[in-house]
Coordinates of N, CA and C in Angstrom, one line a residue:
M18 N -8.2 14.6 -77.4 CA -7.3 13.9 -77.4 C -6.8 12.9 -79.1
N19 N -5.7 12.7 -79.1 CA -5.3 13.0 -80.4 C -5.4 11.7 -80.8
H20 N -5.6 11.1 -81.6 CA -5.5 9.7 -82.0 C -5.1 9.0 -83.4
R21 N -3.7 10.1 -84.4 CA -3.1 9.8 -84.8 C -1.8 8.7 -84.5
T22 N -2.0 8.2 -85.0 CA -1.3 6.9 -84.6 C 0.5 6.6 -85.8
Q23 N 1.6 6.5 -84.9 CA 2.8 6.6 -85.7 C 3.6 5.2 -85.0
G24 N 3.5 4.4 -85.7 CA 4.3 2.9 -85.4 C 3.7 2.5 -84.3
G25 N 2.4 2.4 -84.5 CA 1.2 1.8 -83.6 C 0.9 2.4 -82.3
R26 N 1.4 3.5 -82.0 CA 1.2 4.6 -80.8 C 0.8 5.6 -81.2
T27 N -0.1 6.3 -79.8 CA -1.1 7.2 -80.7 C 0.1 8.0 -80.1
A28 N -0.5 9.6 -80.4 CA -0.2 10.6 -80.1 C 0.4 11.1 -78.5
N29 N -0.8 10.4 -77.5 CA -0.9 10.9 -76.5 C 0.2 9.9 -75.6
D30 N 0.4 8.8 -75.8 CA 1.6 7.6 -75.7 C 2.9 8.0 -76.4
L31 N 3.0 8.5 -77.0 CA 4.4 9.6 -77.4 C 4.5 10.5 -76.0
G32 N 3.6 11.5 -76.2 CA 3.9 12.8 -75.2 C 4.5 12.1 -73.8
E33 N 3.4 10.9 -73.7 CA 3.5 10.6 -72.0 C 4.7 9.6 -71.9
L34 N 5.7 8.9 -73.3 CA 7.1 8.9 -73.3 C 7.6 9.6 -73.3
R35 N 7.7 10.8 -73.8 CA 9.0 12.2 -73.3 C 8.8 12.0 -72.0
E36 N 7.6 12.5 -71.6 CA 8.1 13.0 -70.3 C 8.3 11.9 -69.3
Q37 N 7.8 10.7 -69.3 CA 8.5 9.6 -68.7 C 10.1 9.6 -69.0
A38 N 10.3 9.9 -69.8 CA 12.3 10.0 -70.6 C 12.9 11.3 -70.2
E39 N 12.0 12.0 -70.1 CA 12.5 13.6 -69.4 C 12.7 13.5 -67.5
H40 N 11.9 12.8 -67.0 CA 11.5 13.0 -65.5 C 12.9 11.5 -65.4
T41 N 13.0 10.8 -66.1 CA 13.9 9.8 -65.6 C 15.3 10.7 -65.9
R42 N 15.7 11.7 -66.8 CA 16.5 12.3 -66.8 C 17.1 12.8 -65.9
D43 N 16.0 13.7 -65.3 CA 16.1 14.3 -64.3 C 16.7 13.6 -63.3
E44 N 15.8 12.6 -62.9 CA 16.3 11.3 -61.7 C 17.6 10.8 -61.5
L45 N 18.4 10.4 -63.2 CA 19.5 10.3 -63.4 C 20.3 11.1 -62.9
G46 N 20.1 12.3 -63.6 CA 20.9 13.7 -63.6 C 21.3 13.7 -61.5
R47 N 20.4 13.5 -61.1 CA 20.2 14.0 -59.8 C 21.6 13.1 -58.8
T48 N 20.9 11.6 -59.6 CA 21.9 10.3 -59.1 C 23.1 10.4 -59.1
V49 N 23.8 10.9 -60.5 CA 25.3 11.5 -60.9 C 25.5 12.3 -60.1
E50 N 24.5 13.2 -60.1 CA 25.8 14.2 -59.1 C 26.1 13.8 -57.6
A51 N 25.0 13.2 -57.1 CA 24.8 12.6 -55.5 C 26.1 11.7 -55.6
L52 N 26.2 10.8 -56.7 CA 27.1 10.1 -56.8 C 28.7 10.5 -56.6
A53 N 28.4 11.5 -57.5 CA 29.9 12.4 -57.7 C 30.3 13.4 -56.5
A54 N 29.3 13.8 -55.7 CA 29.4 14.6 -54.9 C 29.5 13.3 -53.5
K55 N 29.7 12.3 -53.2 CA 30.3 10.9 -52.6 C 31.4 10.7 -53.1
A56 N 31.9 10.6 -54.0 CA 33.0 10.2 -54.8 C 34.2 11.5 -54.6
D57 N 33.9 13.1 -54.8 CA 34.7 13.6 -54.3 C 34.9 13.7 -52.8
V58 N 36.4 13.1 -52.3 CA 36.4 13.1 -51.2 C 37.5 14.2 -51.0
K59 N 38.1 15.1 -51.6 CA 38.9 16.1 -51.0 C 37.5 17.1 -50.8
A60 N 36.2 17.3 -51.9 CA 35.1 18.3 -51.1 C 35.0 17.9 -50.0
Q61 N 34.7 16.5 -49.4 CA 34.2 15.9 -48.3 C 35.1 16.3 -47.3
A62 N 36.2 16.6 -47.3 CA 37.0 16.6 -46.5 C 37.2 18.3 -46.3
E63 N 36.7 18.8 -47.1 CA 37.0 20.3 -46.7 C 35.6 21.0 -46.4
E64 N 34.6 20.2 -46.5 CA 33.5 20.6 -45.5 C 33.5 19.9 -44.0
K65 N 34.1 19.4 -43.9 CA 34.6 18.4 -42.8 C 35.5 19.4 -41.9
V66 N 36.5 19.9 -42.3 CA 37.4 21.1 -41.8 C 36.5 22.3 -41.6
A67 N 35.6 22.5 -42.9 CA 34.9 23.8 -42.6 C 34.0 23.8 -41.2
A68 N 33.5 22.4 -41.0 CA 32.7 22.2 -40.1 C 33.2 22.2 -38.4
A69 N 34.4 21.7 -38.9 CA 35.4 21.7 -36.9 C 35.6 23.0 -36.7
R70 N 36.2 23.6 -38.0 CA 36.6 25.1 -37.7 C 35.5 25.7 -37.1
E71 N 34.1 26.1 -37.4 CA 32.9 26.4 -37.4 C 32.8 26.5 -35.7
K72 N 33.1 24.8 -35.6 CA 32.5 24.1 -34.0 C 34.0 24.9 -33.6
A73 N 35.1 24.9 -33.6 CA 36.1 25.7 -32.7 C 35.6 26.9 -32.4
A74 N 35.6 27.7 -33.6 CA 35.2 29.1 -33.3 C 34.0 29.2 -32.2
V75 N 33.1 28.6 -32.1 CA 32.2 28.6 -31.5 C 32.5 28.2 -29.6
A76 N 33.1 27.2 -29.6 CA 33.5 26.7 -28.7 C 34.5 27.4 -27.5
A77 N 35.5 28.0 -28.8 CA 36.2 29.3 -28.3 C 35.3 30.4 -28.1
G78 N 34.5 30.8 -28.5 CA 33.1 31.9 -27.8 C 33.3 31.9 -26.6
R79 N 32.2 30.3 -26.7 CA 31.9 30.4 -25.4 C 33.0 30.1 -24.0
A80 N 34.3 29.9 -24.3 CA 34.9 29.6 -23.8 C 35.4 31.2 -23.3
K81 N 35.6 32.1 -24.1 CA 35.9 33.6 -24.0 C 34.6 34.3 -22.7
E82 N 33.4 34.0 -23.2 CA 32.2 34.6 -22.7 C 32.4 34.0 -21.1
K83 N 32.5 32.6 -20.7 CA 32.9 32.0 -19.6 C 34.0 32.7 -19.0
A84 N 35.2 33.0 -19.4 CA 36.1 33.5 -18.9 C 35.9 35.6 -18.4
V85 N 35.2 35.6 -19.4 CA 34.7 37.0 -19.1 C 33.8 37.1 -17.6
V86 N 32.6 36.0 -18.0 CA 31.7 36.3 -16.6 C 32.5 35.8 -15.6
A87 N 33.6 35.1 -15.5 CA 34.5 34.5 -14.3 C 35.2 35.5 -14.1
A88 N 35.8 36.3 -14.5 CA 36.9 37.7 -14.7 C 36.1 38.9 -13.9
D89 N 34.6 38.7 -14.3 CA 34.1 39.9 -13.7 C 33.4 39.4 -12.1
L90 N 33.3 38.2 -12.1 CA 32.8 37.6 -10.7 C 33.8 37.9 -9.9
L91 N 35.2 37.6 -10.4 CA 36.3 37.8 -9.5 C 36.4 39.1 -8.9
K92 N 36.5 40.0 -10.1 CA 36.8 41.0 -9.8 C 35.3 42.0 -8.8
E93 N 34.0 41.2 -8.2 CA 33.7 41.8 -7.2 C 33.6 41.2 -6.8
R94 N 33.7 39.8 -6.0 CA 34.1 39.2 -5.1 C 35.2 40.0 -4.7
T95 N 36.8 40.5 -5.6 CA 37.7 41.0 -4.8 C 37.4 42.4 -4.1
A96 N 36.4 43.2 -4.8 CA 36.1 44.3 -4.2 C 35.4 44.5 -3.1
V97 N 34.3 43.3 -2.6 CA 33.8 43.0 -1.9 C 34.5 42.6 -0.5
A98 N 35.4 41.7 -0.9 CA 36.4 41.2 -0.1 C 37.2 42.9 0.6
T99 N 37.6 43.3 -0.5 CA 38.5 44.7 0.2 C 37.7 45.2 0.9
E100 N 36.7 45.6 0.6 CA 35.6 46.8 1.6 C 35.3 46.0 2.8
Q101 N 35.3 44.9 3.2 CA 34.8 44.1 4.2 C 36.3 44.8 4.9
A102 N 37.6 44.0 4.2 CA 38.7 44.1 5.3 C 39.2 45.8 5.4
K103 N 38.7 46.4 4.6 CA 38.6 47.9 5.0 C 38.0 47.9 6.6
E104 N 36.6 48.0 6.0 CA 35.7 48.2 7.2 C 36.4 47.1 9.0
K105 N 36.8 46.1 8.8 CA 37.5 45.4 9.8 C 38.3 46.3 10.5
A106 N 39.2 46.7 9.6 CA 40.5 47.5 9.9 C 40.3 48.5 10.7
A107 N 39.4 49.3 10.2 CA 38.9 50.7 10.7 C 38.4 50.4 12.4
V108 N 37.5 49.4 12.4 CA 37.1 48.6 13.5 C 37.6 48.4 14.9
T109 N 39.0 47.7 13.9 CA 40.2 47.2 14.8 C 41.1 48.4 15.5
T110 N 41.1 49.6 14.4 CA 42.2 50.2 14.4 C 41.3 51.7 15.8
G111 N 40.4 51.5 15.5 CA 39.5 52.4 16.6 C 39.3 51.9 17.7
Q112 N 39.5 50.1 17.9 CA 39.1 49.3 18.9 C 40.5 49.5 20.0
V113 N 42.3 49.6 19.2 CA 43.5 49.9 19.4 C 43.7 51.1 20.2
K114 N 43.0 52.1 19.6 CA 43.1 53.4 20.2 C 42.4 53.1 21.1
E115 N 41.3 53.5 21.4 CA 40.9 53.4 22.3 C 40.9 52.8 23.9
K116 N 41.8 51.7 23.5 CA 42.6 50.1 24.4 C 43.9 50.9 25.1
T117 N 44.4 52.0 23.8 CA 45.5 52.4 24.0 C 45.1 53.9 25.4
V118 N 44.6 54.5 24.7 CA 44.3 55.9 25.6 C 43.5 55.0 26.7
A119 N 42.9 54.1 26.9 CA 42.8 53.7 28.2 C 43.8 53.2 29.6
A120 N 44.3 52.5 28.6 CA 45.6 52.1 29.6 C 46.5 53.1 29.5
T121 N 46.8 53.9 28.9 CA 47.3 55.4 29.0 C 47.1 56.3 30.3
D122 N 45.8 56.4 29.8 CA 45.7 57.0 31.5 C 44.9 56.5 32.2
L123 N 45.1 55.0 32.8 CA 45.2 53.8 33.8 C 47.1 54.1 34.4
L124 N 48.0 54.0 33.3 CA 49.3 53.6 33.5 C 49.5 55.5 34.2
K125 N 49.0 56.6 34.2 CA 48.6 58.2 34.3 C 48.1 58.0 35.9
E126 N 47.5 57.5 35.9 CA 47.0 57.5 37.2 C 47.3 56.8 38.7
K127 N 48.3 55.5 38.0 CA 48.8 54.4 39.0 C 50.4 54.8 39.1
T128 N 50.4 56.0 38.5 CA 52.2 56.2 38.1 C 52.5 57.1 39.0
P129 N 53.5 57.1 40.0 CA 53.3 58.4 41.1 C 53.7 59.5 40.4
D130 N 53.8 60.8 40.6 CA 54.1 62.0 40.2 C 55.4 62.3 39.7
P131 N 56.2 62.2 40.9 CA 57.6 62.2 40.6 C 58.5 61.2 39.3
V132 N 57.4 59.7 39.1 CA 58.2 59.3 37.5 C 57.5 59.8 36.6
L133 N 56.5 60.3 36.8 CA 56.1 61.8 35.4 C 56.7 62.6 34.9
E134 N 56.8 62.7 36.3 CA 58.1 64.0 35.9 C 59.4 63.6 34.9
K135 N 60.1 63.1 35.9 CA 61.3 62.5 35.1 C 61.5 61.7 34.2
A136 N 60.1 60.6 33.6 CA 59.4 60.2 32.4 C 59.4 61.1 31.2
E137 N 58.7 62.4 31.6 CA 58.6 63.2 30.8 C 59.9 64.3 30.4
V138 N 60.9 64.4 31.6 CA 62.2 64.9 31.5 C 62.9 64.3 30.1
V139 N 62.8 62.5 30.8 CA 63.6 61.5 29.6 C 63.3 61.7 27.9
A140 N 62.0 61.7 28.1 CA 61.1 61.7 26.7 C 61.8 63.2 25.8
H141 N 61.6 64.3 26.6 CA 62.0 65.3 26.0 C 63.6 65.5 25.2
K142 N 64.4 64.8 26.0 CA 65.7 64.8 26.4 C 65.7 63.9 24.7
A143 N 65.2 62.9 24.8 CA 65.4 61.4 23.9 C 65.1 62.3 22.4
K144 N 64.1 63.0 22.7 CA 63.3 64.0 21.4 C 64.6 64.8 20.5
A145 N 64.8 65.1 21.7 CA 66.2 66.6 21.3 C 67.0 65.8 20.7
N146 N 67.8 64.5 21.2 CA 69.2 63.7 20.8 C 68.8 62.9 20.2
R147 N 67.7 62.8 19.0 CA 67.5 61.5 18.4 C 68.5 60.6 17.2
T148 N 69.7 61.5 17.4 CA 70.5 61.0 16.4 C 71.3 59.7 17.1
P149 N 71.9 60.6 18.3 CA 72.9 59.9 18.9 C 72.1 58.5 20.0
L150 N 71.0 59.0 20.0 CA 70.1 57.5 20.9 C 70.2 56.8 19.9
V151 N 70.0 57.0 18.4 CA 69.3 55.7 17.4 C 70.9 55.5 17.2
A152 N 72.1 56.0 17.4 CA 73.6 55.7 17.4 C 73.8 54.6 18.3
A153 N 73.1 54.5 19.7 CA 73.6 54.0 21.0 C 73.3 52.9 20.7
T154 N 71.8 53.0 20.4 CA 71.0 51.5 20.3 C 71.2 51.0 19.1
A155 N 72.0 51.1 17.9 CA 72.4 50.4 17.2 C 73.8 49.5 17.7
A156 N 74.2 50.6 18.2 CA 75.7 50.0 18.9 C 75.1 49.1 19.9
L157 N 74.7 48.8 20.5 CA 74.2 47.8 21.7 C 73.6 46.9 20.9
A158 N 72.8 47.0 19.7 CA 72.2 45.7 19.4 C 73.6 45.3 18.5
G159 N 74.6 46.1 18.1 CA 75.6 45.2 17.3 C 76.3 44.4 17.8
F160 N 76.7 45.1 19.4 CA 77.2 44.4 20.7 C 77.0 43.0 21.2
L161 N 75.6 43.2 21.2 CA 74.8 41.9 21.5 C 75.0 40.7 20.6
L162 N 74.8 41.7 19.3 CA 74.4 40.5 18.4 C 76.0 39.5 17.7
V163 N 77.3 40.4 18.1 CA 78.4 39.8 18.1 C 78.5 39.0 19.0
R164 N 77.9 39.0 20.3 CA 78.4 38.4 21.3 C 77.7 37.5 21.5
R165 N 76.4 37.3 20.9 CA 75.5 36.0 20.8 C 77.0 34.8 19.9
I166 N 77.0 35.6 18.4 CA 77.3 35.2 17.4 C 78.7 33.8 18.3
I167 N 79.7 34.6 18.8 CA 80.6 34.1 19.4 C 80.4 32.7 20.8
R168 N 79.9 33.2 21.8 CA 79.5 32.4 22.1 C 78.8 31.2 21.7
G169 N 77.5 31.1 20.2 CA 77.3 30.4 19.7 C 78.4 29.7 18.9
R170 N 79.4 29.8 18.6 CA 80.8 28.8 17.9 C 81.6 28.2 19.3
R171 N 81.5 28.9 20.1 CA 81.9 28.7 21.5 C 81.5 27.3 21.9
G172 N 79.9 26.9 21.8 CA 79.2 26.0 22.0 C 79.3 24.7 21.4
R173 N 79.5 24.7 19.9 CA 79.8 24.3 18.9 C 81.2 23.2 18.8
R174 N 82.3 23.8 19.8 CA 83.6 23.2 19.4 C 83.6 22.3 20.4

């Protein structure tokens, strides 16, 4: 302890006063900085804009992740549905073929032989003369269509 006096105070008192003054200066500096930050509207606005951008980026990232997950789920469901549809189509095709064969066999059993022979001859001739047969069918369809149109107009009068 130093007991020298200077203007009625001891050296210890002066050291304490200096420390208090330094502490008070530090507190005052921090207070002034805080007040300056509160008064700086432009900096506050920039901070808020930066925070809003970051928040929007996070939200956009989450939305993108959700969209990717939804797209993947949709792809999986579509693949499963397509596979199921293919399986059902294969089963149905098989059933139709079986029924067609059964109906053809039954028809052949019930149809007299002379009729079957004539049907085979007609089918063979139709295959040999496809072009004239198609032309004749188209002409008949056109004639029937024109006739129906004409009758339809007569009925409106």
